[in-house]
Structure formats: structure tokens, C-alpha cells
Tab-separated table of C-alpha atoms and ligand atoms in Angstrom:
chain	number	residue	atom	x	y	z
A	95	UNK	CA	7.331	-7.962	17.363
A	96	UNK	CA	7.724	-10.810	14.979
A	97	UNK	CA	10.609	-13.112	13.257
A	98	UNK	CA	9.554	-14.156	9.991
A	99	UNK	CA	10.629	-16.634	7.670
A	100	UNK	CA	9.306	-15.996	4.225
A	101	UNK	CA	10.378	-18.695	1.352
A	102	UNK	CA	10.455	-17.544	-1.924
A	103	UNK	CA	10.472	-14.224	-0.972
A	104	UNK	CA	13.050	-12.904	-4.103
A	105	UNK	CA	9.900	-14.302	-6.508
A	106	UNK	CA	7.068	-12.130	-7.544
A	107	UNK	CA	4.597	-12.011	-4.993
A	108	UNK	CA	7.296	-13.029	-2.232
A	109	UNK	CA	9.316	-9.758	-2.630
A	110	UNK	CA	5.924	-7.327	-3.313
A	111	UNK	CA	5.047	-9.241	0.352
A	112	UNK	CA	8.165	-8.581	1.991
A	113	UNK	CA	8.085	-4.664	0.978
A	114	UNK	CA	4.455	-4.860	2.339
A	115	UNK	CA	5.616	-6.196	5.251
A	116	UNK	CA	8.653	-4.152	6.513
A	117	UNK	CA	6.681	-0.671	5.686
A	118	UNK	CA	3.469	-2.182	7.683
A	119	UNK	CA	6.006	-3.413	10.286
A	120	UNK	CA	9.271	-1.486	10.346
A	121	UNK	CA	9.807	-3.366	13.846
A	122	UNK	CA	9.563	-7.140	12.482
A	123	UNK	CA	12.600	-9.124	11.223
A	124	UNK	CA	12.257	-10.894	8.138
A	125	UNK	CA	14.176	-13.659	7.199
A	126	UNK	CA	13.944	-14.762	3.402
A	127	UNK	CA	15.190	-18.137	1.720
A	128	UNK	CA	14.719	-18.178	-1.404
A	129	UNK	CA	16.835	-20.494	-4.516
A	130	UNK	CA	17.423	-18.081	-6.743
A	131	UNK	CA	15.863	-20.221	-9.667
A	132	UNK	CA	15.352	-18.361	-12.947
A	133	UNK	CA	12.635	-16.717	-11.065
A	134	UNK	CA	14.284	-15.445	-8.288
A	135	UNK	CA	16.068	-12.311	-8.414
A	136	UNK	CA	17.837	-10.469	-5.586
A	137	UNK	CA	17.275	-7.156	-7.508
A	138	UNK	CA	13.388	-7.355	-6.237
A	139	UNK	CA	14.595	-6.803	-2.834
A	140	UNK	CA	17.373	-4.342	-3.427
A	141	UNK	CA	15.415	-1.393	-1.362
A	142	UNK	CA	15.191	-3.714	1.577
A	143	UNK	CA	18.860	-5.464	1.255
A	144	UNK	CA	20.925	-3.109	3.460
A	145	UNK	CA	18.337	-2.322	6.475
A	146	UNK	CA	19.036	-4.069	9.750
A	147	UNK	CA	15.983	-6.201	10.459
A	148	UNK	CA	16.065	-8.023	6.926
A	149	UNK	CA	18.470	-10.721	6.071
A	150	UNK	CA	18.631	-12.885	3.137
A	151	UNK	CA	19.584	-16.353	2.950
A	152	UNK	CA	20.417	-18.683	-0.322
A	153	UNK	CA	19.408	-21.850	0.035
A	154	UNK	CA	16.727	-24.437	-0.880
A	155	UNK	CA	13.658	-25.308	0.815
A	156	UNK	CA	14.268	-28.814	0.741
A	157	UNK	CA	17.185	-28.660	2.826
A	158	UNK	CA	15.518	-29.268	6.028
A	159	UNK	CA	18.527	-29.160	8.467
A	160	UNK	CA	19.109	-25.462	6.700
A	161	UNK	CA	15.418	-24.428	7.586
A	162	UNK	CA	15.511	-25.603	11.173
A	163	UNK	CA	18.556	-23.593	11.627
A	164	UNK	CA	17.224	-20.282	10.658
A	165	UNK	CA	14.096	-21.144	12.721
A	166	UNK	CA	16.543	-21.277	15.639
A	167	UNK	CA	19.285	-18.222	14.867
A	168	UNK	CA	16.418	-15.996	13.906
A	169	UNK	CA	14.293	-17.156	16.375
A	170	UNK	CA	11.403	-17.692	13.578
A	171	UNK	CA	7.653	-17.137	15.373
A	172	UNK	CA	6.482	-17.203	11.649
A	173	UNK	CA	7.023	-19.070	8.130
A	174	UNK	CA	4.984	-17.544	4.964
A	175	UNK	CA	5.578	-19.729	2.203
A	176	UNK	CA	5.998	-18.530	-1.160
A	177	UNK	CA	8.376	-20.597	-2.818
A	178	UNK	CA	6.898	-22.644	-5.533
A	179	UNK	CA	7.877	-23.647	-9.226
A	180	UNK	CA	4.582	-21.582	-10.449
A	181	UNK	CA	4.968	-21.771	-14.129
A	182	UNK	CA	2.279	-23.471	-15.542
A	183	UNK	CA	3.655	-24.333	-18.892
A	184	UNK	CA	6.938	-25.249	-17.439
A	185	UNK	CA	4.992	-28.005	-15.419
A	186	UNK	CA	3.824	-29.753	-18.560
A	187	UNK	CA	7.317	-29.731	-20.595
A	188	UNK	CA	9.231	-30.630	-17.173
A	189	UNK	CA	7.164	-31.356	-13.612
A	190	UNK	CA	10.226	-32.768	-11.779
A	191	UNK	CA	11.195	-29.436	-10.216
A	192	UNK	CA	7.292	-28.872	-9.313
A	193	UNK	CA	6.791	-32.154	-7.348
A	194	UNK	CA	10.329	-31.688	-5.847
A	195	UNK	CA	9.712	-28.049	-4.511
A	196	UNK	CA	6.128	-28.127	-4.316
A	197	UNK	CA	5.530	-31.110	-2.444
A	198	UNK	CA	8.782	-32.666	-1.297
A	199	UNK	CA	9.797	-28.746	-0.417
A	200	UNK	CA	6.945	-28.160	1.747
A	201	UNK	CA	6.987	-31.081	3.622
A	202	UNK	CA	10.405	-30.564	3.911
A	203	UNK	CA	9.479	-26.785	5.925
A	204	UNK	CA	6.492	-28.343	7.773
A	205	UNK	CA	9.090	-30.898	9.354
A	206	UNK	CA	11.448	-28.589	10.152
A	207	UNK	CA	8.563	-26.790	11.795
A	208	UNK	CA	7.452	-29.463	13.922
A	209	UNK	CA	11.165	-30.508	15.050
A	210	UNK	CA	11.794	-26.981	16.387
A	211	UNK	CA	8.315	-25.494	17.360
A	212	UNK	CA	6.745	-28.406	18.616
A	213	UNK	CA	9.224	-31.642	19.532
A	214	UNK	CA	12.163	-28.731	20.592
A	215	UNK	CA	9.338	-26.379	22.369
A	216	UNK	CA	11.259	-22.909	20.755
A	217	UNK	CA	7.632	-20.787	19.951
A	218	UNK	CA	5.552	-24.173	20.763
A	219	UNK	CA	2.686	-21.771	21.517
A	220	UNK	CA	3.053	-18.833	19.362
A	221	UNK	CA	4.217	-20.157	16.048
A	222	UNK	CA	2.329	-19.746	12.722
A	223	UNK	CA	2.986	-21.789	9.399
A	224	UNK	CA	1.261	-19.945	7.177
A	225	UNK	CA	0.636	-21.491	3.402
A	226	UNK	CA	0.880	-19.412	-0.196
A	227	UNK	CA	-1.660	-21.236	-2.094
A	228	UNK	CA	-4.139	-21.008	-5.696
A	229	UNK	CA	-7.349	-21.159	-6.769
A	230	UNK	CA	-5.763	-23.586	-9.683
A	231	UNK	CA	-6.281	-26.336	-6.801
A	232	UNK	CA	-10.104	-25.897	-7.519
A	233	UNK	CA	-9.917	-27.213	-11.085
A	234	UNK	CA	-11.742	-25.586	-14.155
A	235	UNK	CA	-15.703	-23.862	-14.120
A	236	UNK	CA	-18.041	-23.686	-16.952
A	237	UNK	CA	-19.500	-20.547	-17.536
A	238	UNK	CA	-22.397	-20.595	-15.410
A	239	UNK	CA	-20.487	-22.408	-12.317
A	240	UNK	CA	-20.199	-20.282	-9.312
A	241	UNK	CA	-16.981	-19.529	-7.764
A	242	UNK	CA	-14.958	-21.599	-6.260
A	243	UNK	CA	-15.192	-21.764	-2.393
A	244	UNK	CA	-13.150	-22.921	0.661
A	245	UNK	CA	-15.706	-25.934	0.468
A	246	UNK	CA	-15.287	-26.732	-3.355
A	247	UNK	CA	-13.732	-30.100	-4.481
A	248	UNK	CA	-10.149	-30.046	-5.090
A	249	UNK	CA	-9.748	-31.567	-8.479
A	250	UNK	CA	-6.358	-29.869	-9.554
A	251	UNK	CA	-5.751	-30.357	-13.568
A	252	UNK	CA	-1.778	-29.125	-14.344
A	253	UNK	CA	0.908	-30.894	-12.753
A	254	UNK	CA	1.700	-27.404	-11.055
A	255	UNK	CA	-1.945	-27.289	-9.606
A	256	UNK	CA	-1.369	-31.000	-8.997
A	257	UNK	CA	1.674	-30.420	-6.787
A	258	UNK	CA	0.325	-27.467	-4.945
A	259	UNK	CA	-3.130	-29.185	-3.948
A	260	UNK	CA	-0.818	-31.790	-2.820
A	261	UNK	CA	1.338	-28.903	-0.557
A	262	UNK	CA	-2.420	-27.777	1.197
A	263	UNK	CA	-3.003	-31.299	2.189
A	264	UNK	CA	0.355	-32.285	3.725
A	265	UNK	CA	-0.009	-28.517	5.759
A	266	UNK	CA	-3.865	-29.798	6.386
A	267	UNK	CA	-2.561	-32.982	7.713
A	268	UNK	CA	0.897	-30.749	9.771
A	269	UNK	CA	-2.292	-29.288	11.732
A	270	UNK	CA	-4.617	-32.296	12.286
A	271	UNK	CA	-1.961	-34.611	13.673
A	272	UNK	CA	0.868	-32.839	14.899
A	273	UNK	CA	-1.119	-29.529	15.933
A	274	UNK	CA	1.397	-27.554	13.817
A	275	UNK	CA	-0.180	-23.793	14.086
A	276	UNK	CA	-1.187	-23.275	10.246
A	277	UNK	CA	-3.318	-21.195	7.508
A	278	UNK	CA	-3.645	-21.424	3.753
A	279	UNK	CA	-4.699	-19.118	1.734
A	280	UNK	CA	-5.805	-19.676	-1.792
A	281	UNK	CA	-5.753	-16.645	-4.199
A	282	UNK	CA	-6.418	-16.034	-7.681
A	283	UNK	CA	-3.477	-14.925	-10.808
A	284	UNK	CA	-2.162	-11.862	-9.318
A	285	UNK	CA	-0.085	-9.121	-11.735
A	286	UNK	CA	1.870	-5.816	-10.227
A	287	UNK	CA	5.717	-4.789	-9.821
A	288	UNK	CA	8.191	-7.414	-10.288
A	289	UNK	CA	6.420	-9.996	-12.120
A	290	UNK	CA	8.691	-12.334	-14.529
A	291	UNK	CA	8.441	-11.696	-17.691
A	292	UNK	CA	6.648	-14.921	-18.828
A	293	UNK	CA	2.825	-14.713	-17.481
A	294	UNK	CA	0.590	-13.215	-19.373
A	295	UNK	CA	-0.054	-9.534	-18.347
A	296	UNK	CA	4.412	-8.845	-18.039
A	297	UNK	CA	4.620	-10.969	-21.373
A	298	UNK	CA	2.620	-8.539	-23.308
A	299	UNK	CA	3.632	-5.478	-21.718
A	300	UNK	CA	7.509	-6.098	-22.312
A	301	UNK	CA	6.330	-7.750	-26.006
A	302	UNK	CA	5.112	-4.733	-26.832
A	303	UNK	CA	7.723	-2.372	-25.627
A	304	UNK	CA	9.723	-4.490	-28.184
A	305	UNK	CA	7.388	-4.614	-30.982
A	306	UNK	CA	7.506	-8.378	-30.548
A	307	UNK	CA	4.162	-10.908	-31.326
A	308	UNK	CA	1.970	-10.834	-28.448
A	309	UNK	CA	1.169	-14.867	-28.089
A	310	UNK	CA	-3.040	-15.802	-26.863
A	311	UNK	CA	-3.442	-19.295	-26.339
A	312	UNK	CA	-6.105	-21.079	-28.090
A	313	UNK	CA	-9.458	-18.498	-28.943
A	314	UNK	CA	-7.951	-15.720	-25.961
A	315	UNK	CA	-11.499	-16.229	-24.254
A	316	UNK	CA	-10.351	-18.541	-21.139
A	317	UNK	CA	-10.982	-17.051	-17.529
A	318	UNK	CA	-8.928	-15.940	-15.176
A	319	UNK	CA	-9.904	-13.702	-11.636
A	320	UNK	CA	-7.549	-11.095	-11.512
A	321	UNK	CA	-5.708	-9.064	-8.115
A	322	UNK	CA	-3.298	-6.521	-7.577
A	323	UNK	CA	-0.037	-8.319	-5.422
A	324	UNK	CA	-0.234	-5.548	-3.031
A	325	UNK	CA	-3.998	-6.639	-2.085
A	326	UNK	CA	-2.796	-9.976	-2.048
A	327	UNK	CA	-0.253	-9.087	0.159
A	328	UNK	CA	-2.888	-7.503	2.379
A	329	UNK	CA	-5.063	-10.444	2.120
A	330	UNK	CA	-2.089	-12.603	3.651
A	331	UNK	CA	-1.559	-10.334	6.254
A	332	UNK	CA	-5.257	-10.376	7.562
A	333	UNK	CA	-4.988	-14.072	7.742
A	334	UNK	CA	-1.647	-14.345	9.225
A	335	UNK	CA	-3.398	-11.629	12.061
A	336	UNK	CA	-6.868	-12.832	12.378
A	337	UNK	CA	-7.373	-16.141	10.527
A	338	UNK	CA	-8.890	-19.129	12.578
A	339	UNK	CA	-5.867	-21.744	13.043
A	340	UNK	CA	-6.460	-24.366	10.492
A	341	UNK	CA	-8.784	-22.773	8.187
A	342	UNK	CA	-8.502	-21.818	4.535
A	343	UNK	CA	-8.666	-18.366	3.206
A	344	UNK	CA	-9.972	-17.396	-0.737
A	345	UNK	CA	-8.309	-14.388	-1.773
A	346	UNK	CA	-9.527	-12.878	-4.253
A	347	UNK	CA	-11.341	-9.668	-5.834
A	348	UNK	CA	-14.019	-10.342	-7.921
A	349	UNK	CA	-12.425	-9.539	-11.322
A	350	UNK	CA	-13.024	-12.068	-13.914
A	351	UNK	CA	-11.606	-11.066	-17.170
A	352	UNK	CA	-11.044	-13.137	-20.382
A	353	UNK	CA	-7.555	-13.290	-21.685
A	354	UNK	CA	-8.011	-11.277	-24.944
A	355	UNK	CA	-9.778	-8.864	-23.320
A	356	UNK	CA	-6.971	-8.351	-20.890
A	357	UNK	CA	-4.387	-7.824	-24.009
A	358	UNK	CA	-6.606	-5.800	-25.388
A	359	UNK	CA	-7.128	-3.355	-22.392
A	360	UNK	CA	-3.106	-3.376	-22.343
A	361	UNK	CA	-2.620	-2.623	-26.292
A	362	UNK	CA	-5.293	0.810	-25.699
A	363	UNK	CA	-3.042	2.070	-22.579
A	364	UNK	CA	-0.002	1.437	-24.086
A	365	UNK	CA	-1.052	3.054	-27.289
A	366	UNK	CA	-2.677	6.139	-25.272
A	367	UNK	CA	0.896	6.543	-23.221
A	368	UNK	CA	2.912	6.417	-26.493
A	369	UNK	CA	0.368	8.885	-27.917
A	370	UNK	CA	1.349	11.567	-24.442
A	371	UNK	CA	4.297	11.359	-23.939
A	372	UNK	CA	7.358	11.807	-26.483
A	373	UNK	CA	9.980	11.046	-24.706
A	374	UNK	CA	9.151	7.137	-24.116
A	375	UNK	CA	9.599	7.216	-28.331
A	376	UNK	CA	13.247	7.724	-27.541
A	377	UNK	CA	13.266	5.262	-24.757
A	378	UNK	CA	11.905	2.690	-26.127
A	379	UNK	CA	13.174	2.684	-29.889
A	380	UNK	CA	12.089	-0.384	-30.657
A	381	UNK	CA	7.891	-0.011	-29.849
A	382	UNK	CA	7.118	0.841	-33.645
A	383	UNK	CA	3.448	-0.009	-33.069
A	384	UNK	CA	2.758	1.685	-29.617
A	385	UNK	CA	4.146	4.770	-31.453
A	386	UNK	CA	1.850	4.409	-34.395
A	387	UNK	CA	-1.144	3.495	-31.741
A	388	UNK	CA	-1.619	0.467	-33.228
A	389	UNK	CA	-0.074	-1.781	-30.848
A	390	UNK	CA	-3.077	-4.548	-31.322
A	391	UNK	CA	-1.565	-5.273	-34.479
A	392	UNK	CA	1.218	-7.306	-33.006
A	393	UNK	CA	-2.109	-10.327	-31.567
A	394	UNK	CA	-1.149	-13.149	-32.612
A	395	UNK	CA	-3.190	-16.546	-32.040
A	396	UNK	CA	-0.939	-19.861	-31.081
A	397	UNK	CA	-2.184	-23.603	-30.212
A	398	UNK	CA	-3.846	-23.723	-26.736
A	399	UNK	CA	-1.827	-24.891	-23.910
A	400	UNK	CA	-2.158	-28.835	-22.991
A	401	UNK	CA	-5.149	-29.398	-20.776
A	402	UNK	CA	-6.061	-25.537	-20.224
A	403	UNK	CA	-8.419	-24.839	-17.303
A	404	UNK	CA	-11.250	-22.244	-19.252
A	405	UNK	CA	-12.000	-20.586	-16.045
A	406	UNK	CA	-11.134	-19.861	-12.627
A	407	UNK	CA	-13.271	-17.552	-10.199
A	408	UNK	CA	-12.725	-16.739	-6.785
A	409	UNK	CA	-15.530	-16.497	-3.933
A	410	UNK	CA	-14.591	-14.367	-1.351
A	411	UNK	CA	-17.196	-14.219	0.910
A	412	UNK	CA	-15.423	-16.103	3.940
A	413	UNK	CA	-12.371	-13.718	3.464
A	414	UNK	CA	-14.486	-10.756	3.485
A	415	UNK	CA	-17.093	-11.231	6.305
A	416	UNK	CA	-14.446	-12.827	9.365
A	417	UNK	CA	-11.480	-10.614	8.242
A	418	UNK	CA	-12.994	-7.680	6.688
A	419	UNK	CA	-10.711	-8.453	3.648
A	420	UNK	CA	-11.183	-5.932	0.656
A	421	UNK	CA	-8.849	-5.361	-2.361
A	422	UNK	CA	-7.941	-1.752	-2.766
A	423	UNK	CA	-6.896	-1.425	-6.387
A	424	UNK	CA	-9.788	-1.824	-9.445
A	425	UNK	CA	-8.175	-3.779	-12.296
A	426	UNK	CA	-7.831	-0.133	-14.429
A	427	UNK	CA	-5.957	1.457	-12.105
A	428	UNK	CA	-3.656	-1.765	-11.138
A	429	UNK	CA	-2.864	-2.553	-14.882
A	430	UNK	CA	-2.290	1.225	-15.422
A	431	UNK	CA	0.516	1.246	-12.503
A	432	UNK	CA	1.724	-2.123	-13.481
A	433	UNK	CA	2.072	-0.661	-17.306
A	434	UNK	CA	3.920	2.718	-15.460
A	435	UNK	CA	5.739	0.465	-13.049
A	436	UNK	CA	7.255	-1.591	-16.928
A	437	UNK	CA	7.639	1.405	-18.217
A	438	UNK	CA	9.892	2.627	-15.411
A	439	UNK	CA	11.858	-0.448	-14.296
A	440	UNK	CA	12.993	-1.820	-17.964
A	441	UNK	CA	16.640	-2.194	-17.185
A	442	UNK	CA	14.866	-4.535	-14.610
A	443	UNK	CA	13.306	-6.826	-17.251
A	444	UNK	CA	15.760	-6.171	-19.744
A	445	UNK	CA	18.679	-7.582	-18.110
A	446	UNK	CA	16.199	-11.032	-16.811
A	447	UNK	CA	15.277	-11.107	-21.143
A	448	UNK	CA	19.309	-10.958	-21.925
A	449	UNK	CA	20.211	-13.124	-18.550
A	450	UNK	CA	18.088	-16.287	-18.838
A	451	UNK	CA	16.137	-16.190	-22.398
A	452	UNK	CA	14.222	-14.263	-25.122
A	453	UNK	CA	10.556	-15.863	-24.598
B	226	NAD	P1	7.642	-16.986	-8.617
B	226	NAD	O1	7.889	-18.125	-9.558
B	226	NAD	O2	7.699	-15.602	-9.137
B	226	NAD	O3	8.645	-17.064	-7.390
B	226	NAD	C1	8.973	-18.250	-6.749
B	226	NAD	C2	10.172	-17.994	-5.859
B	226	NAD	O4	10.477	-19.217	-5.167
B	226	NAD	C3	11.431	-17.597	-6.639
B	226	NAD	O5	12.083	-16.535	-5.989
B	226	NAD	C4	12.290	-18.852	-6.598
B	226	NAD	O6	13.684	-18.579	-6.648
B	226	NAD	C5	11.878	-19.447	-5.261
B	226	NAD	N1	12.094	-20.897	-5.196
B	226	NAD	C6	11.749	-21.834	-6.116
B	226	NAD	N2	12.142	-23.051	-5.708
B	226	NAD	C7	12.711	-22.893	-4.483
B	226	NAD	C8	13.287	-23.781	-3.546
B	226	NAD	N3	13.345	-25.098	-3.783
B	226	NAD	N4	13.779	-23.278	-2.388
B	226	NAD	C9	13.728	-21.938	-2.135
B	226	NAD	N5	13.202	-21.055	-3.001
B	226	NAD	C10	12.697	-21.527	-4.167
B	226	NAD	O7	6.217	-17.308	-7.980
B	226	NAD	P2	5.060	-16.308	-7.548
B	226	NAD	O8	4.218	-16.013	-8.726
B	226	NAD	O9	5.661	-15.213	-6.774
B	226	NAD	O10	4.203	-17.261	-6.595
B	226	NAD	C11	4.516	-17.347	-5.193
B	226	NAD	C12	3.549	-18.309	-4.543
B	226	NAD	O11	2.207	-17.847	-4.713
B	226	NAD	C13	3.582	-19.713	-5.130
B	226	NAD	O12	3.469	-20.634	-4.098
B	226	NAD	C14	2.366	-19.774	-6.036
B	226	NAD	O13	1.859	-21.079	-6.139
B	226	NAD	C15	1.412	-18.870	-5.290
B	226	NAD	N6	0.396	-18.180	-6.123
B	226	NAD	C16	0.770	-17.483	-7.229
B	226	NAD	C17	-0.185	-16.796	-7.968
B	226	NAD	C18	0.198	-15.951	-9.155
B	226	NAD	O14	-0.684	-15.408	-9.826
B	226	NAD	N7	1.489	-15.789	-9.465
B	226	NAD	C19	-1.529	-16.839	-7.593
B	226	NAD	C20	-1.874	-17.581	-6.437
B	226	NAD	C21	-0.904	-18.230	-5.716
């Protein structure tokens, strides 16, 4: 049995994680602290809210004194950090909130960590820190690069990326001096359930379902490695069980696909689920081009983004061969669940477009 502590865990991939968790291991308590900042919603943990072994606590990171506590009333044997400003664009027009989370936040946990685990002996042998991280550390690839390893040069480009290669160093250096029991893992952009309506793959779903321009940055043809959260989710998991203390995990499934491409793919299934099923006409009113099948029509080309990174990739080899890590969903059938899972939950991300703003 384990007592976890997972920051961030009313987020995106934070709350997918948590439901992982308590199915895979109905007997574990799990803590989460999480801010509630415009991306934090309690609703993404409504199904777990009521059951005895879960508990949720409001509160910041950065309040150290609040951490340590927790660690002590739950009796914390494990912290799996999610919490993060993760925004990209948000970290150009305003990177205060990412150095002050990102960095000053985790140092913030990995202090508490070391008061109680190690200098107050609660856990001091069976503790684990273990470290959300990206593949955005890694910098940008040309076309021809190969993937980015545990061994490639961290040359981070965004202020977010900035701030969370900074986080993987201060938990690097948590381990090396203070022997603070601790795993990264670095995964690529991840899309599924509960996914704010902002990144790219949520943005054009909910655009569409609203008949509303569907924004590509620049020519649509930059990079990204795509996984299903729930494989994340596993990925973490398999490190958190079987990962070498100290070492950094890639997580990731092999899945490069080019922006445009990725809106396009979403404009065909939308357009074929319009074209089956009547009754989403009357649900969604407003989808004038889904109906007509024509949902490409609503593209629309803006500037590039500030600095974009053309391409990420993710090489999974170490993940694979010492934890036997494989994702389980292909990009098809993860898009076409995400797309069902939109389709199903709009009072969800209806009420987060009307509660914080239109984008
Ligand atoms: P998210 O923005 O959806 O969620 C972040 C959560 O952290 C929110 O619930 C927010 O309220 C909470 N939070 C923010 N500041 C906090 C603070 N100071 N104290 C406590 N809670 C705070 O992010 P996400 O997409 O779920 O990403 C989670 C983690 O995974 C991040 O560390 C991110 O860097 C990493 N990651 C994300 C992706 C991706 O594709 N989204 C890929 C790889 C790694």
C-alpha cells in the first residue's frame, strides 16, 4: 500500500493519472494539491471526489510548510509532480507564473521532501519523488535529427521549456547531494479526456463543434510526437515501480505528426460523425460545417508563435527495453475517443469557454 501526493493532479494529465491510479490501485491513498489556476478544475476528479482513500487539498506548491504537512498527516511514501504552468504561449506574453511554479514551486516540494523524508527520518528509506517532465527540455530537431534521448543536450527554447529544464536539474541535484529518492520522466504532447480547451488537438475539436476558425500557426507543418494520457499515465507508473533511482525516463510512442495534418485528420472524423449520426445536429446547433462535411473549411492560417520549436521526437528505447514500456492506443483510435470523449462531455468544456474566456 502506498500514500501519494500528486501536485497538479485537477490539470489534464494529473487527473487522467489519478483515475489511472485509484482503478490500478483501489488500495492506495492519494492525496492531490493542486491551485486551481485557470487550468485546474475540480470537475476532472468528480468520479473520484467522494471515495474514502482520495482527498483533495487547495493549496499552492510553493507553500512549503503546507507540503510538509500533508507529507506528515497523510503519511506521503510518494510525490508525482504534475503541477506546472504548461501553456506555451502563455509563457511568452507572461513567464512570471512559469518561473514561480516551475522552478521556485519545485524546489519548494523537493525541500519539503528532504525536511520530512530525510532530516525528520518519516519514509527515509522508502520514499519516491517522482518528476512530470517534457521532451520541450530537448530543444528543436531538423528533419533528419534523430530523436531526442535521455543523453541529448538540454537546450530548452520557451520560457516554459526554460523553467521546466530548470525543475529536472534542481530534482537532479535533490538526488546527487541530499540522496532524495527521485525519477523524471520526460514525455512528449499528450491529448485524451480532460484536456483544456487551448492546445491544439481540444482547440480544434471544441472550434469546430462551434463552427469557429480553427487557428495553425505559421505553415501547420511543425512537429510534434504525439501519446494518449492514459499511456502516459502507464508510462509513469512503470517508472514510479521499476525505474532505477535517479535516472530519466523518455516517454513516448513513436507518433510524429505535423500540425496540419493533425487538424486535418480531426476535420474528416468530425465530418464522418456528423454525417452518422443525426442527433449530434440537434446537439450541437451551432457545427454548420461538420453538418455540411465540410468542416476543413473553417483552417485558417495565423502568424507563427515567437521562437517555435519545428520539431520534437521522442526516443524510447531506454523506456521500452528496462521497463517493458509500450503505449496501448494508435493515434486513430486515441483521437477518435478523444473526439467521442468532446462530443460527450461538452457541458464540461462549455462551462470552462463561458467561465474563464472565449479563445
Ligand atoms: P495543466 O496546465 O493541464 O495542469 C496543471 C495543473 O497544475 C492545474 O491543475 C493547475 O491548477 C495546477 N497548478 C498550477 N500551478 C500550481 C501551483 N503553484 N500549485 C499547485 N498546483 C498548481 O498541465 P498538464 O498538461 O496536465 O501538464 C502536467 C505536467 O505534465 C506538467 O508538469 C507539464 O510540464 C508536463 N507535461 C505535459 C505535457 C502535455 O502534453 N500537456 C507533455 C509532457 C509533460
Amino acid at each position: 500500500m502506498s500514500n501519494l501526493l500528486v501536485t497538479g493532479g485537477a490539470g489534464f494529465i494529473g487527473a487522467n493519472f489519478v483515475h489511472y491510479w485509484m482503478k490500478k490501485y483501489p488500495q492506495d491513498k492519494v492525496v492531490v494539491l493542486d491551485a486551481l489556476t485557470y487550468a485546474g478544475n475540480r470537475a476532472n476528479l468528480a468520479s473520484v471526489n467522494d471515495k474514502q482513500n482520495f482527498y483533495f487539498c487547495h493549496g499552492d506548491i510553493c507553500d512549503t510548510g503546507l507540503v510538509e504537512t500533508l507529507l506528515r498527516e497523510h503519511h506521503v511514501d510518494t510525490i508525482v509532480h504534475f503541477a506546472a504552468e504548461s501553456h506555451v504561449d502563455r509563457s511568452i506574453s507572461g513567464p512570471d507564473s512559469f518561473i514561480e511554479t516551475n522552478i521556485i514551486g519545485t524546489y519548494s516540494l523537493l525541500k519539503a521532501s528532504k525536511k520530512v523524508w530525510l532530516d525528520d527520518g518519516v519514509n527515509k528509506e522508502n520514499h519516491r519523488f517522482h518528476h512530470v517532465s517534457t521532451d520541450e527540455v530537448y530543444g528543436t530537431l531538423g528533419p533528419n535529427d534523430p530523436a531526442f534521448s535521455e543523453s541529448t543536450q538540454y537546450a530548452p527554447n520557451s520560457p516554459y521549456s526554460a523553467s521546466k529544464a530548470s525543475s529536472d536539474h534542481l530534482v537532479r541535484a535533490f538526488h546527487h547531494t541530499y540522496g532524495l529518492k527521485v525519477t523524471t520522466s520526460n514525455c512528449s504532447n499528450n491529448y485524451g479526456p480532460y484536456h483544456f480547451p487551448e492546445k491544439l488537438i481540444p482547440l480544434v475539436i471544441t472550434n469546430i463543434l462551434q463552427d469557429r476558425p480553427l487557428p495553425v500557426y505559421g505553415d501547420g507543418k511543425q512537429i510534434r510526437d504525439w501519446l494518449y494520457v492514459e499511456d502516459h499515465a502507464q508510462g509513469i507508473d512503470l517508472v514510479i515501480k521499476q525505474g532505477n533511482i535517479g535516472d530519466c525516463y523518455n516517454i513516448g510512442g513513436i507518433n510524429e505528426w505535423a500540425n496540419i495534418d493533425i487538424v486535418n485528420l480531426i476535420c474528416s472524423y468530425i465530418n464522418d460523425v456528423f454525417s452518422n449520426n443525426i442527433e449530434l445536429h440537434k446537439l450541437f446547433p451551432g457545427a454548420k460545417r461538420a453538418k455540411a462535411g465540410r468542416s476543413e473549411e473553417l483552417i485558417c492560417f495565423v502568424e507563427d508563435r515567437a521562437g517555435h520549436d519545428r520539431r520534437y521526437a521522442i526516443d524510447p528505447k531506454k523506456s521500452n527495453s528496462e521497463l517493458g514500456y509500450q503505449p496501448h492506443e494508435s493515434f486513430e483510435s486515441g483521437i477518435r475517443k478523444t473526439i467521442e470523449w468532446y462530443l460527450n462531455s461538452s457541458d464540461w468544456w462549455e462551462s470552462i469557454l463561458e467561465g474563464t474566456y472565449r479563445i
